[in-house]
Amino acid sequence: MDSKNKIASTLHEKAGISPPEILSTNVVAQIQQFRKKQPTSKELVEGILDKNITALSRAITLVESTNTNHLEKANEVINACLPHANKSVRIGITGVPGVGKSTFIEAFGKYLTGLGKKVAVLAVDPSSTISHGSILGDKTRMEELVKDKNAYIRPSASGETLGGVARKTRETITLCEAAGFDTIIIETVGVGQSETAVHSMVDFFLLLKISGAGDELQGIKRGIMEMADAIVINKADGDNIRKANLAKTEFNRALHLFPAKKSGWIPTTATCSAITHDGIPEVWETISKFLEQTKGNLYFFEKRKEQNQYWMLETINEQLKLHFFNHPEIQKLLDENKKAVQNDEISPFAAAQILLKTYFKK
Amino acid sequence: MDSKNKIASTLHEKAGISPPEILSTNVVAQIQQFRKKQPTSKELVEGILDKNITALSRAITLVESTNTNHLEKANEVINACLPHANKSVRIGITGVPGVGKSTFIEAFGKYLTGLGKKVAVLAVDPSSTISHGSILGDKTRMEELVKDKNAYIRPSASGETLGGVARKTRETITLCEAAGFDTIIIETVGVGQSETAVHSMVDFFLLLKISGAGDELQGIKRGIMEMADAIVINKADGDNIRKANLAKTEFNRALHLFPAKKSGWIPTTATCSAITHDGIPEVWETISKFLEQTKGNLYFFEKRKEQNQYWMLETINEQLKLHFFNHPEIQKLLDENKKAVQNDEISPFAAAQILLKTYFKK
């Protein structure tokens, strides 16, 4: 089971899991209306390009469907949306539970809609299958943003694998962009491998932290600090301001020890409060500077092309592994070979060869 | 070509590339003697267990062979050596060109043989195919160690892929250990992906640095600092001592911002001089402490098991990709799909599906 989970596919299907609930109640009403007929992919695309939120939600549900029959239709819709997508900034936000991601996104999102932007908030949270949508699941945490007609909030797709959840979110970005959303925020929890997936689908990656007695050092997953284009210390309010500033200085010093980024961007550190809204406009200012710089040196566009290719190759890779490890004869042989390898009874390469020979001889 | 390189296999064969030269001249003479007859795998194993360096070198040459007929025999030898291997410490050493890796290993290796240890020095350097063994290729840089009968130096295997080079080095470790070498040093250059490969085959990972006006910040590849169990600032001699100490302090501060290691080990920083030998004994002291701690908490043994499994799965993965991308129909379709994906004409997932359908329908 362990290895099966590890190699499971981006296209993996799981029966019996219902797609996540739609949060906005008026959207639910619209969908009920829309559901009276089964829209064609052409109708869905027209709806999306017409900025119809019901059509958008319907298309996302199609993308998230675990029914293989829906796959082809989903691909038709996405491919038709592609020429109209891409005109956005995609922002990844990560941070361990407790840093106040939801309140930050609420404050930041409201600030952006206030500037006239259309903001879609998505999430990658593979754990949501178990916790029933731990991220973005709790409407009350984004009360204001949920009611904002220029914001669209969609909880994490479910699925038993990160690859599956990531694929669905990646395609949902395309649909949201085609529907006119120009600012895409993708939230993820600061645990597991989901940051790497989110980092591979965004332009700007923001690490949210809090200060505290020494705890600015805790809970950063390896490698995350290096991925960050900005580290923002949240909850810099009241008694916390001094500690937040100290943490900021500390992180700033550490960031300078990392090698220069390919983007030419020098990661920044800042403090903010999602409660008092101090520092929230500055976060957007930083992102704007990043966009100006990386569009100027063309890194922005190159990175998006690279990301596209990454997802193609990654999907192929995952499918190849899934096919291999689901092969009945491999399933029979895998455990004994794994054990033999772990106990140094056979070299890892010799064991791999035995399995590969079995697989390819068919 | 680009993608073919990317997915190339650990078992990939390349005709026309000769195995690396043996450095020690008396070993060459012994091999010439030995070569009069073709030893069986049983004879090779007996020779290795008998601590016969000629047999060891011969077996390594077999492991490094690009002739597919040699693969089975090589596997026989390695599997027979496995029960006698594993009783060693494996130390990875990385650092960008110019930090003085060779002089450090010469000084460190001599110190270890002085303690009665048997030291094997290997390398992972995929670029050596082009540069004809850039690492360890220059005998004169390890003059003393080459002559030491308790040291065995083997330059990097050649091969056009990192996976191939890494596999050969990984298996050479087993052969060296079975031949009684208790300290395995694996050198790699601080560029490319080779550090990850080396990190996955050693117990302790040492990052070698030098100080200098700001250049302690240069040339560290992303993620390497986080892999390090120790950062050692080399060339801490003469006018350099003060700067080396400053760099040490700086790195020490930065290391504390990283999350705790699974091993429970807190990475250390130190200075040393491969010229004056100051700090060289302390490097071994640090490694000894690491071993005591990680053998005490059993992390040492768990990690080795994990590494074995990693190499098995990694080999399978690479072979699956190689088989896929060498498929004639995939080769025909790949470029156009890649371009379409890059230019947002088709979603990465839809393109992957097209290719996968073609591959699996055969």
GROMACS .gro file of C-alpha atoms in nm, chain A residues 75-318:
model
  244
   75ASN     CA    1  -0.982   1.843  -2.151
   76GLU     CA    2  -1.196   1.997  -2.427
   77VAL     CA    3  -1.306   2.275  -2.194
   78ILE     CA    4  -0.954   2.344  -2.066
   79ASN     CA    5  -0.793   2.344  -2.410
   80ALA     CA    6  -1.059   2.585  -2.536
   81CYS     CA    7  -0.997   2.812  -2.236
   82LEU     CA    8  -0.618   2.814  -2.273
   83PRO     CA    9  -0.596   3.093  -2.533
   84HIS     CA   10  -0.794   3.314  -2.297
   85ALA     CA   11  -0.600   3.223  -1.984
   86ASN     CA   12  -0.253   3.323  -1.871
   87LYS     CA   13  -0.325   3.693  -1.823
   88SER     CA   14  -0.287   3.691  -1.448
   89VAL     CA   15  -0.048   3.684  -1.160
   90ARG     CA   16  -0.038   3.358  -0.970
   91ILE     CA   17   0.061   3.388  -0.606
   92GLY     CA   18   0.141   3.091  -0.383
   93ILE     CA   19   0.097   3.135  -0.009
   94THR     CA   20   0.226   2.884   0.241
   95GLY     CA   21   0.277   2.871   0.614
   96VAL     CA   22   0.229   2.622   0.893
   97PRO     CA   23  -0.111   2.603   1.066
   98GLY     CA   24  -0.144   2.890   1.310
   99VAL     CA   25   0.030   3.162   1.112
  100GLY     CA   26  -0.305   3.302   1.010
  101LYS     CA   27  -0.319   3.216   0.642
  102SER     CA   28  -0.695   3.253   0.615
  103THR     CA   29  -0.711   3.593   0.786
  104PHE     CA   30  -0.415   3.708   0.580
  105ILE     CA   31  -0.580   3.600   0.254
  106GLU     CA   32  -0.906   3.763   0.365
  107ALA     CA   33  -0.728   4.095   0.429
  108PHE     CA   34  -0.502   4.070   0.125
  109GLY     CA   35  -0.785   3.959  -0.104
  110LYS     CA   36  -1.011   4.244   0.009
  111TYR     CA   37  -0.727   4.490  -0.050
  112LEU     CA   38  -0.684   4.357  -0.403
  113THR     CA   39  -1.053   4.368  -0.493
  114GLY     CA   40  -1.045   4.722  -0.355
  115LEU     CA   41  -0.786   4.799  -0.623
  116GLY     CA   42  -1.030   4.669  -0.884
  117LYS     CA   43  -0.876   4.327  -0.919
  118LYS     CA   44  -1.064   4.003  -0.963
  119VAL     CA   45  -0.929   3.752  -0.715
  120ALA     CA   46  -0.963   3.374  -0.722
  121VAL     CA   47  -0.852   3.186  -0.413
  122LEU     CA   48  -0.770   2.817  -0.462
  123ALA     CA   49  -0.594   2.562  -0.245
  124VAL     CA   50  -0.380   2.253  -0.269
  125ASP     CA   51  -0.436   2.038   0.033
  126PRO     CA   52  -0.418   1.664  -0.022
  127SER     CA   53  -0.514   1.609   0.340
  128SER     CA   54  -0.854   1.761   0.276
  129THR     CA   55  -0.992   1.422   0.175
  130ILE     CA   56  -0.954   1.311   0.533
  131SER     CA   57  -1.024   1.640   0.708
  132HIS     CA   58  -1.300   1.733   0.462
  133GLY     CA   59  -1.133   2.048   0.343
  134SER     CA   60  -0.919   2.182   0.620
  135ILE     CA   61  -0.801   2.473   0.410
  136LEU     CA   62  -1.061   2.720   0.297
  137GLY     CA   63  -1.321   2.483   0.432
  138ASP     CA   64  -1.425   2.711   0.707
  139LYS     CA   65  -1.625   2.987   0.541
  140THR     CA   66  -1.639   3.196   0.853
  141ARG     CA   67  -1.266   3.261   0.832
  142MET     CA   68  -1.308   3.451   0.505
  143GLU     CA   69  -1.645   3.606   0.572
  144GLU     CA   70  -1.585   3.928   0.383
  145LEU     CA   71  -1.409   3.778   0.084
  146VAL     CA   72  -1.680   3.514   0.035
  147LYS     CA   73  -1.938   3.789  -0.007
  148ASP     CA   74  -1.720   3.992  -0.246
  149LYS     CA   75  -1.848   3.962  -0.602
  150ASN     CA   76  -1.496   4.017  -0.736
  151ALA     CA   77  -1.362   3.722  -0.543
  152TYR     CA   78  -1.408   3.353  -0.607
  153ILE     CA   79  -1.311   3.102  -0.340
  154ARG     CA   80  -1.279   2.734  -0.413
  155PRO     CA   81  -1.159   2.482  -0.154
  156SER     CA   82  -0.897   2.223  -0.235
  157ALA     CA   83  -0.997   1.945  -0.471
  158SER     CA   84  -1.007   1.612  -0.301
  159GLY     CA   85  -0.819   1.305  -0.408
  160GLU     CA   86  -0.598   1.059  -0.237
  161THR     CA   87  -0.278   1.178  -0.403
  162LEU     CA   88  -0.097   1.509  -0.414
  163GLY     CA   89  -0.049   1.462  -0.789
  164GLY     CA   90  -0.423   1.437  -0.845
  165VAL     CA   91  -0.504   1.733  -0.626
  166ALA     CA   92  -0.228   1.940  -0.787
  167ARG     CA   93  -0.343   1.861  -1.141
  168LYS     CA   94  -0.697   1.967  -1.060
  169THR     CA   95  -0.583   2.295  -0.905
  170ARG     CA   96  -0.346   2.359  -1.194
  171GLU     CA   97  -0.632   2.324  -1.443
  172THR     CA   98  -0.866   2.525  -1.225
  173ILE     CA   99  -0.622   2.816  -1.257
  174THR     CA  100  -0.672   2.807  -1.635
  175LEU     CA  101  -1.050   2.809  -1.598
  176CYS     CA  102  -1.043   3.098  -1.349
  177GLU     CA  103  -0.815   3.302  -1.572
  178ALA     CA  104  -1.037   3.244  -1.873
  179ALA     CA  105  -1.328   3.365  -1.659
  180GLY     CA  106  -1.147   3.695  -1.611
  181PHE     CA  107  -0.976   3.650  -1.275
  182ASP     CA  108  -0.648   3.839  -1.292
  183THR     CA  109  -0.509   3.749  -0.950
  184ILE     CA  110  -0.491   3.387  -0.850
  185ILE     CA  111  -0.400   3.304  -0.492
  186ILE     CA  112  -0.312   2.944  -0.415
  187GLU     CA  113  -0.296   2.848  -0.053
  188THR     CA  114  -0.118   2.545   0.083
  189VAL     CA  115  -0.025   2.414   0.425
  190GLY     CA  116   0.339   2.422   0.521
  191VAL     CA  117   0.367   2.047   0.555
  192GLY     CA  118   0.433   1.762   0.317
  193GLN     CA  119   0.524   1.797  -0.045
  194SER     CA  120   0.244   2.029  -0.148
  195GLU     CA  121   0.463   2.340  -0.148
  196THR     CA  122   0.677   2.204  -0.427
  197ALA     CA  123   0.364   2.141  -0.631
  198VAL     CA  124   0.231   2.490  -0.560
  199HIS     CA  125   0.571   2.647  -0.624
  200SER     CA  126   0.559   2.484  -0.968
  201MET     CA  127   0.234   2.652  -1.060
  202VAL     CA  128   0.281   3.008  -0.935
  203ASP     CA  129   0.478   3.316  -1.035
  204PHE     CA  130   0.542   3.441  -0.683
  205PHE     CA  131   0.582   3.233  -0.370
  206LEU     CA  132   0.513   3.388  -0.031
  207LEU     CA  133   0.605   3.227   0.298
  208LEU     CA  134   0.392   3.342   0.589
  209LYS     CA  135   0.550   3.322   0.933
  210ILE     CA  136   0.486   3.442   1.286
  211SER     CA  137   0.736   3.549   1.544
  212GLY     CA  138   0.750   3.424   1.899
  213ALA     CA  139   0.997   3.304   2.155
  214GLY     CA  140   1.225   3.119   1.922
  215ASP     CA  141   0.943   2.979   1.716
  216GLU     CA  142   1.045   3.172   1.406
  217LEU     CA  143   1.280   2.880   1.370
  218GLN     CA  144   1.022   2.610   1.395
  219GLY     CA  145   0.816   2.438   1.138
  220ILE     CA  146   0.982   2.565   0.823
  221LYS     CA  147   1.004   2.263   0.603
  222ARG     CA  148   1.343   2.204   0.445
  223GLY     CA  149   1.384   2.391   0.124
  224ILE     CA  150   1.081   2.614   0.167
  225MET     CA  151   1.279   2.916   0.276
  226GLU     CA  152   1.480   2.891  -0.043
  227MET     CA  153   1.165   2.878  -0.254
  228ALA     CA  154   1.024   3.196  -0.105
  229ASP     CA  155   1.024   3.520  -0.302
  230ALA     CA  156   0.912   3.694   0.014
  231ILE     CA  157   0.887   3.604   0.380
  232VAL     CA  158   0.612   3.794   0.560
  233ILE     CA  159   0.589   3.785   0.939
  234ASN     CA  160   0.218   3.797   1.019
  235LYS     CA  161   0.053   3.900   1.346
  236ALA     CA  162   0.285   4.200   1.381
  237ASP     CA  163   0.041   4.382   1.608
  238GLY     CA  164   0.025   4.487   1.972
  239ASP     CA  165   0.293   4.331   2.189
  240ASN     CA  166   0.413   4.129   1.894
  241ILE     CA  167   0.551   4.414   1.683
  242ARG     CA  168   0.898   4.415   1.835
  243LYS     CA  169   0.938   4.038   1.810
  244ALA     CA  170   0.810   4.040   1.453
  245ASN     CA  171   1.069   4.300   1.358
  246LEU     CA  172   1.343   4.092   1.518
  247ALA     CA  173   1.230   3.786   1.327
  248LYS     CA  174   1.226   3.990   1.007
  249THR     CA  175   1.589   4.097   1.060
  250GLU     CA  176   1.690   3.740   1.134
  251PHE     CA  177   1.529   3.604   0.820
  252ASN     CA  178   1.663   3.883   0.609
  253ARG     CA  179   2.015   3.798   0.717
  254ALA     CA  180   1.962   3.430   0.643
  255LEU     CA  181   1.811   3.494   0.300
  256HIS     CA  182   2.127   3.672   0.194
  257LEU     CA  183   2.326   3.356   0.246
  258PHE     CA  184   2.133   3.180  -0.027
  259PRO     CA  185   2.257   3.185  -0.383
  260ALA     CA  186   2.107   3.439  -0.621
  261LYS     CA  187   1.777   3.342  -0.779
  262LYS     CA  188   1.748   3.269  -1.150
  263SER     CA  189   1.481   3.536  -1.162
  264GLY     CA  190   1.731   3.799  -1.051
  265TRP     CA  191   1.487   3.876  -0.770
  266ILE     CA  192   1.627   3.928  -0.423
  267PRO     CA  193   1.379   3.781  -0.174
  268THR     CA  194   1.233   4.032   0.067
  269THR     CA  195   1.118   4.018   0.426
  270ALA     CA  196   0.839   4.220   0.580
  271THR     CA  197   0.596   4.226   0.868
  272CYS     CA  198   0.221   4.266   0.849
  273SER     CA  199  -0.095   4.233   1.050
  274ALA     CA  200  -0.402   4.079   0.899
  275ILE     CA  201  -0.595   4.236   1.187
  276THR     CA  202  -0.478   4.600   1.167
  277HIS     CA  203  -0.403   4.566   0.792
  278ASP     CA  204  -0.059   4.721   0.850
  279GLY     CA  205   0.180   4.601   0.585
  280ILE     CA  206  -0.086   4.448   0.361
  281PRO     CA  207  -0.053   4.712   0.082
  282GLU     CA  208   0.325   4.665   0.098
  283VAL     CA  209   0.289   4.296   0.019
  284TRP     CA  210   0.116   4.385  -0.305
  285GLU     CA  211   0.378   4.653  -0.373
  286THR     CA  212   0.649   4.389  -0.341
  287ILE     CA  213   0.469   4.155  -0.579
  288SER     CA  214   0.423   4.441  -0.828
  289LYS     CA  215   0.796   4.514  -0.817
  290PHE     CA  216   0.867   4.145  -0.870
  291LEU     CA  217   0.637   4.138  -1.173
  292GLU     CA  218   0.794   4.449  -1.321
  293GLN     CA  219   1.142   4.307  -1.280
  294THR     CA  220   1.075   3.952  -1.400
  295LYS     CA  221   0.861   4.062  -1.693
  296GLY     CA  222   1.137   4.306  -1.782
  297ASN     CA  223   1.403   4.036  -1.789
  298LEU     CA  224   1.156   3.790  -1.946
  299TYR     CA  225   1.203   3.541  -1.662
  300PHE     CA  226   0.830   3.554  -1.591
  301PHE     CA  227   0.739   3.417  -1.932
  302GLU     CA  228   1.019   3.161  -1.948
  303LYS     CA  229   0.920   3.027  -1.609
  304ARG     CA  230   0.560   2.977  -1.714
  305LYS     CA  231   0.674   2.782  -2.020
  306GLU     CA  232   0.902   2.572  -1.804
  307GLN     CA  233   0.621   2.509  -1.560
  308ASN     CA  234   0.395   2.390  -1.841
  309GLN     CA  235   0.657   2.146  -1.955
  310TYR     CA  236   0.725   2.037  -1.598
  311TRP     CA  237   0.361   1.940  -1.551
  312MET     CA  238   0.353   1.744  -1.876
  313LEU     CA  239   0.664   1.545  -1.788
  314GLU     CA  240   0.556   1.505  -1.426
  315THR     CA  241   0.221   1.361  -1.533
  316ILE     CA  242   0.389   1.116  -1.770
  317ASN     CA  243   0.628   1.013  -1.497
  318GLU     CA  244   0.352   0.953  -1.246
   0.00000   0.00000   0.00000
